[in-house]
XYZ file of N, CA, C and O in Angstrom:
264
model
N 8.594 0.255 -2.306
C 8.657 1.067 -1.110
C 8.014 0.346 0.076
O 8.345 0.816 1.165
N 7.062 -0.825 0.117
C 6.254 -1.239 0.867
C 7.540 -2.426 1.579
O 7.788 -2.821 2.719
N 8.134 -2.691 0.188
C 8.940 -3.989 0.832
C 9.904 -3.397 1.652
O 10.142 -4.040 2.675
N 10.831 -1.852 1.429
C 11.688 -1.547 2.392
C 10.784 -0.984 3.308
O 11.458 -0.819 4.325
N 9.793 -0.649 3.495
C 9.507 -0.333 4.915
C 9.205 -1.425 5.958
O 9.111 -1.280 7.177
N 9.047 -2.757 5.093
C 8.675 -4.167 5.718
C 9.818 -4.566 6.188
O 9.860 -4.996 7.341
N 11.315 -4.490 5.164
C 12.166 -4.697 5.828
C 13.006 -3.958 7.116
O 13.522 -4.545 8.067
N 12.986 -2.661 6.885
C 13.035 -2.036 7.982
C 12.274 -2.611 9.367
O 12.793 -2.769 10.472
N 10.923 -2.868 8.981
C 10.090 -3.397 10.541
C 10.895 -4.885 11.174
O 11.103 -5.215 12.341
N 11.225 -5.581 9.889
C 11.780 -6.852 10.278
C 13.108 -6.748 11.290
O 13.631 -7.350 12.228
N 13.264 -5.727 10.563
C 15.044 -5.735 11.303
C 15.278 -4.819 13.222
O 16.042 -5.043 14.161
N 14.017 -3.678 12.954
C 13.871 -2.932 14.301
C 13.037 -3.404 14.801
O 12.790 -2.671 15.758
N 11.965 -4.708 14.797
C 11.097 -4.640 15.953
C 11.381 -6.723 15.283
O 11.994 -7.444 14.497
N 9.968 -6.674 16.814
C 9.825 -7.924 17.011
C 8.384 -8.112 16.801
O 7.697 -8.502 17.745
N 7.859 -7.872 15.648
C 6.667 -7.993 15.419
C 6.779 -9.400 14.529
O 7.772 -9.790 13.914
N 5.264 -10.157 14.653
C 5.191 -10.985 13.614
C 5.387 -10.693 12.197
O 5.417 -9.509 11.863
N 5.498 -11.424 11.493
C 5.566 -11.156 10.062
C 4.843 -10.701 9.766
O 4.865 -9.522 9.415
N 3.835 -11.456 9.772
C 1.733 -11.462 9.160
C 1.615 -9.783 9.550
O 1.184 -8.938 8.766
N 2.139 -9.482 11.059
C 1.636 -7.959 11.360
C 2.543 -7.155 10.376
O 1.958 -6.624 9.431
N 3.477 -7.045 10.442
C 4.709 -6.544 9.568
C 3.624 -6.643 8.077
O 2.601 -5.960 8.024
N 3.896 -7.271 7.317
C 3.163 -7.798 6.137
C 2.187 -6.583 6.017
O 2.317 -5.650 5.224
N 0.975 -6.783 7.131
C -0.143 -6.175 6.593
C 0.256 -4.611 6.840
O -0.311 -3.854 6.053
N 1.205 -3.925 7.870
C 0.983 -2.818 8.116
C 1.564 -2.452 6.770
O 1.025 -1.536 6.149
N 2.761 -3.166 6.182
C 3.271 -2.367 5.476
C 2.160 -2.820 3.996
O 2.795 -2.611 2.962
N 1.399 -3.107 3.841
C -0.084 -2.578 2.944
C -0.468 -3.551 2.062
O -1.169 -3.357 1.069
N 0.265 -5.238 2.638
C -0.218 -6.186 1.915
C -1.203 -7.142 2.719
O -1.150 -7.549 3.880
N -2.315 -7.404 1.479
C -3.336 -8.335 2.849
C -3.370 -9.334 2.091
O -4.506 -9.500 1.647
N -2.035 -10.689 1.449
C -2.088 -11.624 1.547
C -0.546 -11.782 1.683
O 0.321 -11.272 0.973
N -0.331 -12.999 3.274
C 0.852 -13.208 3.434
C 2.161 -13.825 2.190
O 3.263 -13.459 1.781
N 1.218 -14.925 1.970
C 1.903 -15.662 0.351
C 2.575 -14.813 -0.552
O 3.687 -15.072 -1.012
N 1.703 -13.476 -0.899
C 1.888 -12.877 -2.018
C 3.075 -11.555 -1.556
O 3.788 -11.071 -2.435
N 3.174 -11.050 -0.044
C 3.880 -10.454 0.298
C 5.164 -11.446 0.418
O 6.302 -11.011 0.240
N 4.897 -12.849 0.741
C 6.596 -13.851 0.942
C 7.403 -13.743 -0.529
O 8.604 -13.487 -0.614
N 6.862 -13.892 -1.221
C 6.586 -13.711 -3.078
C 7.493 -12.933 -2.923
O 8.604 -13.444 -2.782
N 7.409 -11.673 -2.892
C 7.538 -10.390 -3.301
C 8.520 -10.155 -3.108
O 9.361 -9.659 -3.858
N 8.632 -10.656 -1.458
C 10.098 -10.382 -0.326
C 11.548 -10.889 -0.660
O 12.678 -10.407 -0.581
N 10.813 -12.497 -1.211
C 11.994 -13.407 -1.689
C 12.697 -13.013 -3.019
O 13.887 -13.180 -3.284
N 11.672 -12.421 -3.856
C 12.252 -11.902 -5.166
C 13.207 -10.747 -5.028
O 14.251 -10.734 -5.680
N 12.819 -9.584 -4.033
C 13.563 -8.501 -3.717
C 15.171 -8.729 -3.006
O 16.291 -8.549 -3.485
N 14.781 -9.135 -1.851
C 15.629 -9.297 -1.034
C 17.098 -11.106 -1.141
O 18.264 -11.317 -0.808
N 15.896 -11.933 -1.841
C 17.342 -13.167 -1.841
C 16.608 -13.866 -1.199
O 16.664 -15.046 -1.543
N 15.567 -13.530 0.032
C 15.308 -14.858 1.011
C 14.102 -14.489 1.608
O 13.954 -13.289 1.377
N 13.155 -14.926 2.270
C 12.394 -15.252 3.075
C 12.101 -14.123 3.776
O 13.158 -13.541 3.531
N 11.290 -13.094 4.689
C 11.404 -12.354 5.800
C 11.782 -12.935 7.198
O 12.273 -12.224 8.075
N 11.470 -14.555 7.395
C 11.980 -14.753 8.607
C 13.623 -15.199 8.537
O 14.475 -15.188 9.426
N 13.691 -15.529 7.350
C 15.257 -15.991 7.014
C 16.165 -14.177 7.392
O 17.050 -13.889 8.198
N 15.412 -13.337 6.385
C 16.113 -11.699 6.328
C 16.080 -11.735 7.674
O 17.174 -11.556 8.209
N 15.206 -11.903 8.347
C 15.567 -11.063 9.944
C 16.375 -11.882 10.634
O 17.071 -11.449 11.552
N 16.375 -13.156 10.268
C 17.373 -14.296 11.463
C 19.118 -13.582 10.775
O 19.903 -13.009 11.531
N 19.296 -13.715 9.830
C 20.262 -13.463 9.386
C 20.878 -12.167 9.356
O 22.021 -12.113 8.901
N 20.188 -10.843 9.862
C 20.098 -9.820 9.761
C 20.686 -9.428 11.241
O 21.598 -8.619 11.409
N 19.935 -10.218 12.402
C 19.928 -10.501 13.771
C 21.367 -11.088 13.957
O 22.195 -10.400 14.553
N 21.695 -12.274 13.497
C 23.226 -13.101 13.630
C 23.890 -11.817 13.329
O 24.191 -11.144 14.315
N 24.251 -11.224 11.870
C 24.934 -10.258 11.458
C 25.585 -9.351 12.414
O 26.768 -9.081 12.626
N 24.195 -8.857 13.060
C 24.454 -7.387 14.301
C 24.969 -8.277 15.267
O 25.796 -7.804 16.047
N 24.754 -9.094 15.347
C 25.751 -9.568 17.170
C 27.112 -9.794 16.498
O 28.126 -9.219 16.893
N 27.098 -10.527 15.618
C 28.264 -10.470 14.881
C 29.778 -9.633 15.169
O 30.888 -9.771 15.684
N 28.700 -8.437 14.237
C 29.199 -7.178 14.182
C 29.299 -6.372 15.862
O 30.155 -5.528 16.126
N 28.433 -6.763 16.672
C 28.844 -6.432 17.957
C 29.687 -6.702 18.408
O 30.228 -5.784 19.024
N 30.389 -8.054 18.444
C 30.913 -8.997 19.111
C 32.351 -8.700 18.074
O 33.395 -9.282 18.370
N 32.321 -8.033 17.210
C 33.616 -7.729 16.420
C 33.920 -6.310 17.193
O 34.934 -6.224 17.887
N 33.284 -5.529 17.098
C 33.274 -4.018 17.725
C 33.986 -3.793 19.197
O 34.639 -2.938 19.794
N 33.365 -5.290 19.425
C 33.762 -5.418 21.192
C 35.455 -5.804 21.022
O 36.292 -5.313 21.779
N 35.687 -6.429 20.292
C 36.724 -7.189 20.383
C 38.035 -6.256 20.204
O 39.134 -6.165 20.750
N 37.268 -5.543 19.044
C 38.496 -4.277 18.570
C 38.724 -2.987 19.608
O 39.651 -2.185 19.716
N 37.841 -3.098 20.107
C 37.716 -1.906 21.184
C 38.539 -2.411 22.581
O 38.594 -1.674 23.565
C-alpha cells in the first residue's frame, strides 16, 4: 500500500523521490528503490519518466483524433 501511494505521488506531483520515499513511510531510500523495482518493473525515476512520455503520448494521440 505504501508503494501505490508512492507511485501515485510519482506520477501527480513533482516532488523528489527521497521526499516521495519518506512521506510514503520509508526512511531508507535504497531499501524503498528495492521495493519499487521489484513491484513495479523499474526504478521510481524510470516509472515517472516513462509514465510522463506515456501521458503526452496519449495527449498528443487524443489531440490528433479529435
Amino acid at each position: 500500500q505504501r508503494l501505490n501511494y508512492a507511485a501515485n505521488l510519482l506520477i501527480r506531483s513533482d516532488q523528489k523521490i527521497i521526499t516521495i520515499a519518506y512521506d510514503a513511510g520509508f526512511s531508507n531510500l535504497s531499501h524503498f528503490n528495492h521495493l519499487f523495482k521489484r513491484q513495479y518493473g523499474s526504478s521510481p525515476k524510470l516509472f515517472r519518466r516513462d509514465y510522463q512520455n506515456g501521458a503526452a503520448s496519449n495527449k498528443n494521440n487524443n489531440t490528433e483524433a479529435g
